Short mmCIF file of C-alpha atoms in Angstrom, two decimals:
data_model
loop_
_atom_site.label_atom_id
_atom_site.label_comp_id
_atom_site.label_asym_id
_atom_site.label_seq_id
_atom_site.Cartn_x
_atom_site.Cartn_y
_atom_site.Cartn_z
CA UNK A 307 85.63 -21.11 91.86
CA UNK A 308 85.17 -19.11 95.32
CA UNK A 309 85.54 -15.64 93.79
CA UNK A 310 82.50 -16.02 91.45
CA UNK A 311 80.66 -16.80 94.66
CA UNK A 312 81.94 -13.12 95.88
CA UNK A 313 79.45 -10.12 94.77
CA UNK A 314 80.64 -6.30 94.87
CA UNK A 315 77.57 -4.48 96.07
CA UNK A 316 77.79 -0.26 95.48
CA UNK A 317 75.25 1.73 97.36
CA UNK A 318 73.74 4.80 95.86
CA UNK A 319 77.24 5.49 93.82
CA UNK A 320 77.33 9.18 92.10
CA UNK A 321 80.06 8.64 89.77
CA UNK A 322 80.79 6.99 86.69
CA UNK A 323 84.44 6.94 86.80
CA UNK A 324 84.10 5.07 90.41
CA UNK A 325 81.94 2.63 89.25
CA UNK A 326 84.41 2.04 86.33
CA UNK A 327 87.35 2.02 88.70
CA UNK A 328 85.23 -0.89 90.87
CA UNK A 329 85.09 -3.18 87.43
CA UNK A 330 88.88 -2.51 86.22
CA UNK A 331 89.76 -3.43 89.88
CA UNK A 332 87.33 -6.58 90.62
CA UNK A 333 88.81 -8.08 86.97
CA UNK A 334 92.47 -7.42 88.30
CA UNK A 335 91.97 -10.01 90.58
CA UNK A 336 89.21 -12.41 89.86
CA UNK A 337 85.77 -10.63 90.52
CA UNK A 338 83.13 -10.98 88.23
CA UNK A 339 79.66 -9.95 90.20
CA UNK A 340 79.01 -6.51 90.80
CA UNK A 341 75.65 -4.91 91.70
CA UNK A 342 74.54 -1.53 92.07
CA UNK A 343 71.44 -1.36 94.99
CA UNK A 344 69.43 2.28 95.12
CA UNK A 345 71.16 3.14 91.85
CA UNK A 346 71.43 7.16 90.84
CA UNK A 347 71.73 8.51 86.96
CA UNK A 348 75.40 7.95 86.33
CA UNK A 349 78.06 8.92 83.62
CA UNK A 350 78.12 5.46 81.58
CA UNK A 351 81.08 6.80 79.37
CA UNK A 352 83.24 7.98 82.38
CA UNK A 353 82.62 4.55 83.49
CA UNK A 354 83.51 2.39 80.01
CA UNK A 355 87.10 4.43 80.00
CA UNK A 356 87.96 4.35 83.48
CA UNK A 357 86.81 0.36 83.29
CA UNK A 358 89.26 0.19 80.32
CA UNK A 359 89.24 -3.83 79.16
CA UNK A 360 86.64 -4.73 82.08
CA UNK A 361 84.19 -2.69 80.08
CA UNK A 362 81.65 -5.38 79.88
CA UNK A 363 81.05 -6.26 83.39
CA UNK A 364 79.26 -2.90 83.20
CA UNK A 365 76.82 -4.30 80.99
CA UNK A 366 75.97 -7.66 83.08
CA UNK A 367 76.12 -5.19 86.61
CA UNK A 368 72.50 -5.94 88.16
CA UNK A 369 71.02 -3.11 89.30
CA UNK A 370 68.80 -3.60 92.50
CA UNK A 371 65.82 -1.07 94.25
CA UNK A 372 67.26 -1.89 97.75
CA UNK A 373 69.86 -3.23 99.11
CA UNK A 374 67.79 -5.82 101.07
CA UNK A 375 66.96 -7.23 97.53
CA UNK A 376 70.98 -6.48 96.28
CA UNK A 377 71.64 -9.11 99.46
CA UNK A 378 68.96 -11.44 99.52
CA UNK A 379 70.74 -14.71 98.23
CA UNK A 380 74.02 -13.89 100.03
CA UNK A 381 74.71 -15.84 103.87
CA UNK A 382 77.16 -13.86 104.92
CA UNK A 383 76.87 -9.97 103.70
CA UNK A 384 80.05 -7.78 104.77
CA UNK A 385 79.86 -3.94 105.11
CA UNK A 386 82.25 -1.58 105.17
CA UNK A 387 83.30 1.15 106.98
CA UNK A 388 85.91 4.00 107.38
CA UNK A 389 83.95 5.12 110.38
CA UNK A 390 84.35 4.08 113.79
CA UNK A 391 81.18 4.12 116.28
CA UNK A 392 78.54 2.44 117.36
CA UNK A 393 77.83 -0.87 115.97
CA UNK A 394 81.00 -0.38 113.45
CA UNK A 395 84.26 -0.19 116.46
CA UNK A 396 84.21 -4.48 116.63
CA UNK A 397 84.99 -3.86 112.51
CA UNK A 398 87.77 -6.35 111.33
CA UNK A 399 90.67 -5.39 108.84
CA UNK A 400 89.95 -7.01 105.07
CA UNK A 401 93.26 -9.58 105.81
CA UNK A 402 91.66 -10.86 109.19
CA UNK A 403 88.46 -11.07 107.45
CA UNK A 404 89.62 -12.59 103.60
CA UNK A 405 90.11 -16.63 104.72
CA UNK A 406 86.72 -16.72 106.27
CA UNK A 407 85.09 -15.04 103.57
CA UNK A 408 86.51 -17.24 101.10
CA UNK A 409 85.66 -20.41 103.48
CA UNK A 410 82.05 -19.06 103.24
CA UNK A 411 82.58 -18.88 99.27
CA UNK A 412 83.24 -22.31 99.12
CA UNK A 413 79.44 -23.03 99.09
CA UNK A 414 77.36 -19.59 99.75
CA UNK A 415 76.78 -16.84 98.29
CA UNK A 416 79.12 -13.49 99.85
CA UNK A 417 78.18 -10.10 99.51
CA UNK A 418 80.54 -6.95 100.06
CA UNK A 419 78.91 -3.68 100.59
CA UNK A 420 80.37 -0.35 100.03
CA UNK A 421 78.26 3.36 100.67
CA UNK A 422 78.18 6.61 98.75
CA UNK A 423 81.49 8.30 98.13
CA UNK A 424 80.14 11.00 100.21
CA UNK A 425 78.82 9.52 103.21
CA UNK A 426 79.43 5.94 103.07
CA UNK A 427 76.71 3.52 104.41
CA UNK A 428 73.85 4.44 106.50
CA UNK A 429 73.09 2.99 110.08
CA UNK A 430 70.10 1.41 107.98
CA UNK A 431 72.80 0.09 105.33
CA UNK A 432 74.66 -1.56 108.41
CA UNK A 433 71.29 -3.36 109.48
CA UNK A 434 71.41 -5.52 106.65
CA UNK A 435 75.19 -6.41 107.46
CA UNK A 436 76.01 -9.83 109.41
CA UNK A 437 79.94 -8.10 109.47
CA UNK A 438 81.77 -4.89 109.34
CA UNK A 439 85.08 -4.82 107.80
CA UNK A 440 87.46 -1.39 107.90
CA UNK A 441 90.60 -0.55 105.87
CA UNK A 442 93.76 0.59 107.81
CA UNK A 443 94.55 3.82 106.87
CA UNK A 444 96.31 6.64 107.71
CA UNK A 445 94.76 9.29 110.78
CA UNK A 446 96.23 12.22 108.26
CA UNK A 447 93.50 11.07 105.57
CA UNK A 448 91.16 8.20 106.53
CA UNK A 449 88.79 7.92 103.67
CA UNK A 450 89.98 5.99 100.20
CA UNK A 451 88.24 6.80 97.06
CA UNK A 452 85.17 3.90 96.14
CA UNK A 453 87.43 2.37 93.45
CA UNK A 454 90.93 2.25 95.38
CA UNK A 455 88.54 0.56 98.51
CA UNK A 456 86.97 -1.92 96.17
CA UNK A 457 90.55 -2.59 95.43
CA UNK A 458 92.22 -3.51 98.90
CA UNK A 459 89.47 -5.79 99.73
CA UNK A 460 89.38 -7.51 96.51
CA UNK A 461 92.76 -7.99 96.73
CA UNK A 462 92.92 -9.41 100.42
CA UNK A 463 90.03 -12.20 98.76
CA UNK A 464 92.15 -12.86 95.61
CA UNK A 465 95.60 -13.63 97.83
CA UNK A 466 93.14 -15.28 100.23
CA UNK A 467 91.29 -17.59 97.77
CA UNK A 468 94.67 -19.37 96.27
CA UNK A 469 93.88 -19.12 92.94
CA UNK A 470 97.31 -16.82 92.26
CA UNK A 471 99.29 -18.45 90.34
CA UNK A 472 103.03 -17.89 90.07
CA UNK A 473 103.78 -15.33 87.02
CA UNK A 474 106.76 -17.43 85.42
CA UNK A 475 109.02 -20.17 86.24
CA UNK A 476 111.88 -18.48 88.44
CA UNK A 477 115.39 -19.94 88.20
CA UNK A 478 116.00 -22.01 91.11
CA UNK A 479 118.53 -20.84 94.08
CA UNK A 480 122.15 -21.91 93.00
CA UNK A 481 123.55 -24.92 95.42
CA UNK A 482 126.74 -24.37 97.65
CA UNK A 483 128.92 -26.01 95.32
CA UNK A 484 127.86 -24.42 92.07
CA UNK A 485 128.63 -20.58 93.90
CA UNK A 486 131.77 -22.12 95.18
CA UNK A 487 132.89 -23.15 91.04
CA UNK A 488 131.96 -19.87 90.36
CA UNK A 489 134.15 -18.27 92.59
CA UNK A 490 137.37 -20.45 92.06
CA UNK A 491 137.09 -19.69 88.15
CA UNK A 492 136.89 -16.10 89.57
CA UNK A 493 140.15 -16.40 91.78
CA UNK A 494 141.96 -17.70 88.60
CA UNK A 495 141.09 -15.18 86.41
CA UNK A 496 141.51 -11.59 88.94
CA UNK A 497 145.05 -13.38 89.28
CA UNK A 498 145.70 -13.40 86.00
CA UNK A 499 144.58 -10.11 85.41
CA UNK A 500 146.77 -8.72 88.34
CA UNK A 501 143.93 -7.52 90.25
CA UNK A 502 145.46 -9.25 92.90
CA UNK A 503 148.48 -11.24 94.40
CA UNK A 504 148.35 -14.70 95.50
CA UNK A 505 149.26 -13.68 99.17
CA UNK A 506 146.18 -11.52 99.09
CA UNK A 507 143.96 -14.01 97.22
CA UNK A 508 142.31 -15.73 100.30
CA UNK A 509 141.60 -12.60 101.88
CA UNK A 510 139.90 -10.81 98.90
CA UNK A 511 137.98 -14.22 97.67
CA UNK A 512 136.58 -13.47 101.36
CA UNK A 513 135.21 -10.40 100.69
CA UNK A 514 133.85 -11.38 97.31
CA UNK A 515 132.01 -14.16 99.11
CA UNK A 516 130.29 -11.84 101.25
CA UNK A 517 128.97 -9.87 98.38
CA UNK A 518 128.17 -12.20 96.07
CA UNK A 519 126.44 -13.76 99.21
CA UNK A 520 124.47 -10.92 100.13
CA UNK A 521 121.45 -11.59 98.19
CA UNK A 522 120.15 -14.50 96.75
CA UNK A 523 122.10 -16.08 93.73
CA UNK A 524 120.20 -18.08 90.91
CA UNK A 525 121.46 -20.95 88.97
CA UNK A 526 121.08 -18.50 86.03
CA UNK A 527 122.77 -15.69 88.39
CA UNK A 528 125.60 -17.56 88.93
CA UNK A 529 126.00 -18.59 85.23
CA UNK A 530 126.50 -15.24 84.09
CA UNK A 531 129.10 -14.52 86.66
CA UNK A 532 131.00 -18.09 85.49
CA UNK A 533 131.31 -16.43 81.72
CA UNK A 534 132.27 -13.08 83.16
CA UNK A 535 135.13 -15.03 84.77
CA UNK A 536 136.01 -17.63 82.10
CA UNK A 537 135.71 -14.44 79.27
CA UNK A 538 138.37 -12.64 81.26
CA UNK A 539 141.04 -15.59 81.83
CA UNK A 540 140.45 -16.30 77.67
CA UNK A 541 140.83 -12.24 76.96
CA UNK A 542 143.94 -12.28 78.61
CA UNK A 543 145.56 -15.33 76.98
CA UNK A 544 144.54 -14.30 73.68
CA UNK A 545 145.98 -11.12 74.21
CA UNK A 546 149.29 -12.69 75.43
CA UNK A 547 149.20 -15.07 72.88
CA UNK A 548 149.09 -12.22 70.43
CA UNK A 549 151.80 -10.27 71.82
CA UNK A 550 154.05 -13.65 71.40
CA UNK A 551 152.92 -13.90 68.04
CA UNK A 552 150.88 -17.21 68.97
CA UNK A 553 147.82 -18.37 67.85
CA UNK A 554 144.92 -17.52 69.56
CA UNK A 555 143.65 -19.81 72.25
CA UNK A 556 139.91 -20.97 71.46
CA UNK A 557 137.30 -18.41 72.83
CA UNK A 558 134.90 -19.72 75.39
CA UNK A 559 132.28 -21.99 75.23
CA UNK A 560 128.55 -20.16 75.45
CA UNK A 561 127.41 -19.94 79.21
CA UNK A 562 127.84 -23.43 80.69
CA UNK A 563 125.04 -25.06 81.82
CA UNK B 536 108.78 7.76 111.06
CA UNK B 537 110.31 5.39 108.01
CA UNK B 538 107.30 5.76 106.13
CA UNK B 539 109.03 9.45 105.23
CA UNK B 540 112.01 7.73 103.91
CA UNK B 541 110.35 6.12 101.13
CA UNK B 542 109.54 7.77 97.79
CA UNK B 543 107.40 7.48 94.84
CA UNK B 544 108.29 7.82 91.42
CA UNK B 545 106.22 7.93 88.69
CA UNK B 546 108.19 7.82 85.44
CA UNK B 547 106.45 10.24 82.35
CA UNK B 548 102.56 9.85 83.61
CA UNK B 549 100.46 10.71 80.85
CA UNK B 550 97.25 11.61 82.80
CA UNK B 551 97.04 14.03 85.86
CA UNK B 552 93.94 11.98 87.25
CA UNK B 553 96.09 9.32 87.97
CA UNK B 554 99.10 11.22 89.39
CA UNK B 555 95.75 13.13 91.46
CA UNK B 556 94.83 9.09 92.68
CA UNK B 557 98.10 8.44 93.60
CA UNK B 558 98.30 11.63 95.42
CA UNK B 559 95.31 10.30 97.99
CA UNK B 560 96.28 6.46 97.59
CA UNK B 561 99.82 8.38 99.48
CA UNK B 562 98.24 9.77 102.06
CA UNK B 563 95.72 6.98 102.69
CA UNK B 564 98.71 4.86 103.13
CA UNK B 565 101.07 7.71 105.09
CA UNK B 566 103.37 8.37 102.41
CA UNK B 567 104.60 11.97 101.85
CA UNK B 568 107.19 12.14 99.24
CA UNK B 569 106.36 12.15 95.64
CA UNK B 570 108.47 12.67 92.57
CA UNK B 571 108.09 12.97 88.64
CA UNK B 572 110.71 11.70 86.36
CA UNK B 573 110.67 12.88 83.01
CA UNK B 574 107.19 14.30 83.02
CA UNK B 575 105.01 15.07 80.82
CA UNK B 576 102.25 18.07 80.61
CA UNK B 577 100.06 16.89 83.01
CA UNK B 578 95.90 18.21 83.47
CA UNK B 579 96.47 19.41 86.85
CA UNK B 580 92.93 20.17 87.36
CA UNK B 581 92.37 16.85 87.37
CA UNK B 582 95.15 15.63 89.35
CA UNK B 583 93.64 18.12 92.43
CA UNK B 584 90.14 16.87 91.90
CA UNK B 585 91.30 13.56 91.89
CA UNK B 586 93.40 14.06 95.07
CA UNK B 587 90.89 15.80 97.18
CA UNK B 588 92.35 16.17 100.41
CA UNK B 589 95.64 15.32 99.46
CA UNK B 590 95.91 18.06 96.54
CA UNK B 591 98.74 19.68 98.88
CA UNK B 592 101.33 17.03 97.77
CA UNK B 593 100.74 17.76 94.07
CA UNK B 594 102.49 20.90 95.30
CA UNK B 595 105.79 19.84 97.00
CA UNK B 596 105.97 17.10 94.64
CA UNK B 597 109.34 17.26 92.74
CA UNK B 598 110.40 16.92 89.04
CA UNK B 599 113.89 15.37 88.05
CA UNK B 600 114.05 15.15 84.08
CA UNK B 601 115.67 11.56 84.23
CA UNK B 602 114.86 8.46 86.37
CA UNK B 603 118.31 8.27 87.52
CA UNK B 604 118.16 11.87 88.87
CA UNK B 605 114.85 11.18 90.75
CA UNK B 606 116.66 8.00 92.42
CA UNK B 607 119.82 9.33 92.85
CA UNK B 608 120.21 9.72 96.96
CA UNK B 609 118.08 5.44 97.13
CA UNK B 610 120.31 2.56 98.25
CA UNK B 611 117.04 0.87 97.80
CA UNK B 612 115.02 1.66 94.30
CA UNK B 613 112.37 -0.90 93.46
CA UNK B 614 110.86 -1.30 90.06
CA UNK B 615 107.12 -2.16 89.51
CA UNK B 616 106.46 -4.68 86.65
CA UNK B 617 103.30 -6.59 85.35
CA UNK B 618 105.40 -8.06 82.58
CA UNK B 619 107.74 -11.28 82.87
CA UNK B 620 110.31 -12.01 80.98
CA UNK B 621 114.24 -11.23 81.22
CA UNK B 622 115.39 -9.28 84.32
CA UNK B 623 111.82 -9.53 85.02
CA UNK B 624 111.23 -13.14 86.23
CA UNK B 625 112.54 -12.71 89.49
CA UNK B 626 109.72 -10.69 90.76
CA UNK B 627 108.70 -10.73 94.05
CA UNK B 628 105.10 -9.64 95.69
CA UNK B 629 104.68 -6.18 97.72
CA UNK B 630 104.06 -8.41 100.68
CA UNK B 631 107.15 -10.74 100.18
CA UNK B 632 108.81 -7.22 100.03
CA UNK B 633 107.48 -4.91 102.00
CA UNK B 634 109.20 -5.95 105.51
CA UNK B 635 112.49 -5.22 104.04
CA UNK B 636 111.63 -2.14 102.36
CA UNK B 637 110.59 -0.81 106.10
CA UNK B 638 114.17 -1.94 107.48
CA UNK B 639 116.10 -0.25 104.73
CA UNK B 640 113.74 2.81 104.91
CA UNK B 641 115.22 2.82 108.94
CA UNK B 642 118.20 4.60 107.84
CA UNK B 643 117.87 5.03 104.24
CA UNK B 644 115.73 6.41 101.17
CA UNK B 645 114.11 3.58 99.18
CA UNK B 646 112.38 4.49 95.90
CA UNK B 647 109.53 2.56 94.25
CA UNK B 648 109.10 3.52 90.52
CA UNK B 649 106.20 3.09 88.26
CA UNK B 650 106.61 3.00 84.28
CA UNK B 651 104.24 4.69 82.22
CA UNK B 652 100.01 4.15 81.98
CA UNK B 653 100.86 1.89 78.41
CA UNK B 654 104.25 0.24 78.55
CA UNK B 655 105.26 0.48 82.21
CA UNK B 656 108.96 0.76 83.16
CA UNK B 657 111.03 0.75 79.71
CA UNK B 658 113.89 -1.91 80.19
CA UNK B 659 116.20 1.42 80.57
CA UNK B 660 114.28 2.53 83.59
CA UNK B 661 114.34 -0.87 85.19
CA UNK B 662 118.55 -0.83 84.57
CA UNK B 663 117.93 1.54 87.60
CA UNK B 664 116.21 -0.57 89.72
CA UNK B 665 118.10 -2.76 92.33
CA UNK B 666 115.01 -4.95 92.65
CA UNK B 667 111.59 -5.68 90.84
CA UNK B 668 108.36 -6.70 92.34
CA UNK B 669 105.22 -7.27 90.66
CA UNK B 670 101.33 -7.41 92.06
CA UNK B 671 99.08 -10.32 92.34
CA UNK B 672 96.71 -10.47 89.66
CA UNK B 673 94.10 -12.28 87.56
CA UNK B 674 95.20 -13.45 84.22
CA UNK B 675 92.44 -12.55 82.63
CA UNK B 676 93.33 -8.87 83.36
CA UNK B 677 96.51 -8.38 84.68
CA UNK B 678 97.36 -4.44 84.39
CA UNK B 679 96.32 -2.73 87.45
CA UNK B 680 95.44 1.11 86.85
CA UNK B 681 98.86 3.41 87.87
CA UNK B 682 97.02 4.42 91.57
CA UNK B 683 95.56 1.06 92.22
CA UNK B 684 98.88 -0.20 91.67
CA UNK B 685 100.65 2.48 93.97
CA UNK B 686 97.95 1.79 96.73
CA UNK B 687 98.56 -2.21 97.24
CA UNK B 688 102.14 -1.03 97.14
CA UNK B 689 101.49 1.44 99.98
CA UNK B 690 99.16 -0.59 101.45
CA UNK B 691 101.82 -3.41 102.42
CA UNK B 692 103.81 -0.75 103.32
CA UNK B 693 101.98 0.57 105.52
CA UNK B 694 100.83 -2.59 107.05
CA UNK B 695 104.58 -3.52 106.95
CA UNK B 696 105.49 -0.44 108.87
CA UNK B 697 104.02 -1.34 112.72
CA UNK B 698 102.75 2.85 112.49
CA UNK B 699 99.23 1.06 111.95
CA UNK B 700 96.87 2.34 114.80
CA UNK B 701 94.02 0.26 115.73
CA UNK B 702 90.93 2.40 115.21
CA UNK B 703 88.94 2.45 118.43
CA UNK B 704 88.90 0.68 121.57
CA UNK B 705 87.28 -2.74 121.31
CA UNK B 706 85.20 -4.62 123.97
CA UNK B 707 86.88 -7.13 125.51
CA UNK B 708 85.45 -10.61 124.28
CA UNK B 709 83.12 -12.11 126.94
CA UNK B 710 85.05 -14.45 129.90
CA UNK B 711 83.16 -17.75 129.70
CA UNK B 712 81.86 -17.36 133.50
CA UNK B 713 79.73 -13.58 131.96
CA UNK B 714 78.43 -15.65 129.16
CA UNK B 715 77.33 -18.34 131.39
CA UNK B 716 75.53 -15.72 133.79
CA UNK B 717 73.79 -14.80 131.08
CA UNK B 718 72.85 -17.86 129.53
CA UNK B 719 71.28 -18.72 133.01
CA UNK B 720 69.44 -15.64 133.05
CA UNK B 721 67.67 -16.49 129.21
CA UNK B 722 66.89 -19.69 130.43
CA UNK B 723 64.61 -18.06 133.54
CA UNK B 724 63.18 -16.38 130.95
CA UNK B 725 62.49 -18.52 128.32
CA UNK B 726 60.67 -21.28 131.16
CA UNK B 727 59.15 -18.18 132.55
CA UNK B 728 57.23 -17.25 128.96
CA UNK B 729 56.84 -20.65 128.57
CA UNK B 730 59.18 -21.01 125.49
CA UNK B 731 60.38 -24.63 127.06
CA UNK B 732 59.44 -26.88 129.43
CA UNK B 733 61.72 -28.06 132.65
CA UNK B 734 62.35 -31.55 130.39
CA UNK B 735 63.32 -29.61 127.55
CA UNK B 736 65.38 -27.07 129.21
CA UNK B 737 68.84 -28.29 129.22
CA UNK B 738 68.59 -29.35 125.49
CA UNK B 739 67.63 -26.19 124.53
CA UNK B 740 70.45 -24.34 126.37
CA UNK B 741 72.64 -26.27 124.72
CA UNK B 742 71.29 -25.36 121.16
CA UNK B 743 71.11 -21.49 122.29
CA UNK B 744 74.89 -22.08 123.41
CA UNK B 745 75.92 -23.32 120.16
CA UNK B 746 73.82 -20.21 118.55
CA UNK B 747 75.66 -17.50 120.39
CA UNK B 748 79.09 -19.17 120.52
CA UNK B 749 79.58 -19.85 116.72
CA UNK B 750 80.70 -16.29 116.44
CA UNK B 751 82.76 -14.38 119.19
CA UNK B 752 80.84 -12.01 121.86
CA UNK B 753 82.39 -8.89 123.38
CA UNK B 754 81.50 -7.67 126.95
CA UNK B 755 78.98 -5.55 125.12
CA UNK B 756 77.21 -7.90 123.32
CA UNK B 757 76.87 -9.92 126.34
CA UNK B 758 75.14 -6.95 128.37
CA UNK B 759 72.40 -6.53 125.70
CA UNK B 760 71.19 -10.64 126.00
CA UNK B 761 71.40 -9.97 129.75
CA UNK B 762 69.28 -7.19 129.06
CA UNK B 763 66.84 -8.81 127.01
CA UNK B 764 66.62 -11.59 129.38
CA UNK B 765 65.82 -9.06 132.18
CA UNK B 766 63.52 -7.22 130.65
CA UNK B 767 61.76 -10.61 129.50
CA UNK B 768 61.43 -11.43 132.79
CA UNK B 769 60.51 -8.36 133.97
CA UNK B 770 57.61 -8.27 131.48
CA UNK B 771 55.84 -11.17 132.41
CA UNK B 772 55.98 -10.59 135.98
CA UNK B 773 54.54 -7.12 135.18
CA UNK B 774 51.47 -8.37 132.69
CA UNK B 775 50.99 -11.00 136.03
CA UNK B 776 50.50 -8.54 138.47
CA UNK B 777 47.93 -6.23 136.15
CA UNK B 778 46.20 -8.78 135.72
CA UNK B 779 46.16 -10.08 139.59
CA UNK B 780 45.48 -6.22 140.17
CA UNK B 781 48.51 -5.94 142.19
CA UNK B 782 51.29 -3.37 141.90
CA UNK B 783 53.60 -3.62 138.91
CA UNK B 784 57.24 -4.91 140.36
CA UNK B 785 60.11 -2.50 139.87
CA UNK B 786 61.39 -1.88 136.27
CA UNK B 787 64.84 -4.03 135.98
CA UNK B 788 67.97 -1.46 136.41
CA UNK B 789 69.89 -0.21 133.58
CA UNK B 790 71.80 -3.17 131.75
CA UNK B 791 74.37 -4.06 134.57
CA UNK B 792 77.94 -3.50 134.38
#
C-alpha cells in the first residue's frame, strides 16, 4: 500500500475549515497520514464539518514542533510552491512528479509539504525540501486555497499509484456484425412505416450509419435500438392486423440478448 | 481562448461557501463563465470570502431557473456523477475527457453540470446531459466536496487546453563535457585537502559521479560545485602561503560563466 507510505505535512495552518478540507480531500483518494508541524490554535469544529465523513483522521493528525521533526523519517520530502524564484524556478508539476513519488513509496517514507495560506513556505521551510513541486495555474489568479492544493496533488499520487479501480463493469463495445443486425431490423421496419421508399433505402441506411456510428455503441446500446426497431415493425402489424379484423400478431420478445 | 467557451453549472447549491470555492477553483483553472440553475438562497457572504480574489465572478454569474435553460445554447453538456448505476455506468474520467471537451469548446459552448451537495445530479438533470464523467476516487470515501470536484474538472481542462504557461525560465540541464569540467576541478581539490590519495582517486570520482548524476543538474547547479571546488582550492593555497609568510594568491573570480 504506497499511499499509506505518503504523509500530508501542513505548516503553521490558520484555519480550521482548511485543515478539514485537507482530510475530506486526502480520504477521496487514498491518504491517510496527515501532520500538522509549528501548529497554531485552530477552529476544531470548522474543521470536523468541512472534513464531513473523514472526521477522524483529525483525531490521529500528529502534531509536530518543527517541521525538521514533521520530516524526519521521510527520504524523499516534497515542497510546494506557487512561487517562482530562487531555489523554487527548477519546481516540477505534481503529474511529472506523481510516478516517482509513488516509486519512492514503494519502500520509504514520502513527505508533502504545504505553507501557511498566507504566505506559503519559508526559504527555511524549502531547506528541509529534497524537491519542489508547483501547480499549473492560471497567471489571472495563481494561488489555490490549502484544501483545493492538497487536492490536485493527492490526486496526481492516487491516479499515479494504480490502486483506482474501475467504478462498475461497463458494457463492452458492440462488434461489426451485431450494429450491422441492428440496422437491417431498422431498414425493415422505417419501410414499413413509410418513412422511406425502397429506392431511397440504401441512401438513408447511409446516413443512419454515420450517426449511429458517431460515438461509441455498447452491446447494451445497440440492444435497445434492436427493440426500438422490432417494437415498431410489431406496432404496425398489429395495427394492420386490427384494421383487417385479424388477430393480433404476438408482441415482441423482451430485448434480445 | 476555448477555455471561455466552456461553462459551469451548478444545479440548486445549497451552500454559498462552496459556490465561493468554485468561484477561485475557476479562476485558478482559467475558467470565466459560471451559471446557477434552479438556485437556491445562497449566504453570499460566504461565497465572497470563500472566493477571495475571484469574488468578481459571483457577480456576472447567471441564474436560469431550470437546467435545461442554463444549457440551452451547449452542443456539448457533460454531467458529473459519483454514483453508478443505469445511464451512469458509462462514465468516463476528466482526463479520458478533457481533450475532447477542448476541441468541441473550439467552436462551441460545452457545459459541465454539478448536482446538488447531497444527491448530486437527479436522474432528470442527467436526461440533459449528452455525456457523464465521473472522478477517480477512493472507495472508502468516494464523494468529493462540490469545489474539489469542479477543480480536478478544471484542472484537466486546463491542462487539456495547451494555454498552460511554464512558470519561469529553467536552466538548461548540464552538457556532459560542463559536468566533467567540473568533476575534474573537485578532484584537484579533494587530492589537494587531502580527502584521497592518487591510488584512490579514480574510484572515488566514480562514486562522486554516481552521487551527482542520480538526479539531473542544470547549468546552475553545475556553477555552484565549480565554485566550491574553486574556492576549496583556493583556500588551501591561501592557509599555505600564511603560513610560508608569503602573499595570499588572488581570490578565485566570481563563479564562471
Amino acid at each position: 500500500m504506497r499511499l499509506k507510505n505518503i504523509r500530508i505535512v501542513l505548516v503553521s495552518p490558520a484555519y480550521g475549515g482548511n485543515v478539514g478540507g485537507v482530510c475530506r480531500a486526502m480520504a477521496n483518494m487514498g491518504l491517510s497520514d496527515l501532520a500538522l508541524a509549528e501548529p497554531r490554535e485552530l477552529d476544531m469544529g470548522e474543521a470536523r464539518m468541512m472534513a464531513c465523513h473523514a472526521a477522524p483522521m483529525l483525531a490521529r493528525m500528529q502534531r509536530f514542533s518543527t517541521l525538521g521533526e514533521a520530516v524526519a523519517d521521510c527520504s524523499m520530502v516534497i515542497g510546494t510552491t506557487a512561487r517562482t524564484g530562487l531555489y523554487r524556478q527548477h519546481a516540477r508539476t505534481p503529474r511529472e512528479w506523481a510516478p516517482q513519488a509513488i516509486a519512492a513509496a514503494q519502500s520509504n517514507r514520502v513527505a508533502l509539504v504545504f505553507g501557511t495560506e498566507q504566505d506559503g513556505l519559508s526559504n527555511a521551510d524549502v531547506a528541509h525540501c529534497t524537491q519542489m513541486i508547483s501547480i499549473p495555474s492560471h497567471a489571472d489568479y495563481e494561488s489555490l486555497n490549502l484544501s483545493q492544493a492538497v487536492l490536485i496533488c493527492a490526486y496526481e499520487l492516487y491516479l499515479a499509484s494504480g490502486e483506482v479501480t474501475p467504478r462498475a463493469e461497463k458494457s463492452p463495445e458492440a462488434p461489426a456484425a451485431l450494429r450491422e443486425r441492428m440496422l437491417a431490423m431498422w431498414e425493415t421496419a422505417l419501410l414499413k412505416i413509410g418513412f422511406m421508399t425502397d429506392e431511397k433505402a440504401e441512401h438513408m441506411m447511409l446516413g443512419l450509419g454515420r450517426i449511429f456510428g458517431r460515438g461509441s455503441l455498447t452491446v447494451d446500446d445497440v440492444r435497445i435500438l434492436m427493440g426500438i426497431a422490432r417494437q415498431t415493425d410489431w406496432a404496425v402489424d398489429a395495427a394492420r392486423s386490427l384494421a383487417e379484423g385479424a388477430p393480433a400478431p404476438v408482441a415482441p420478445a423482451e430485448v434480445e440478448s
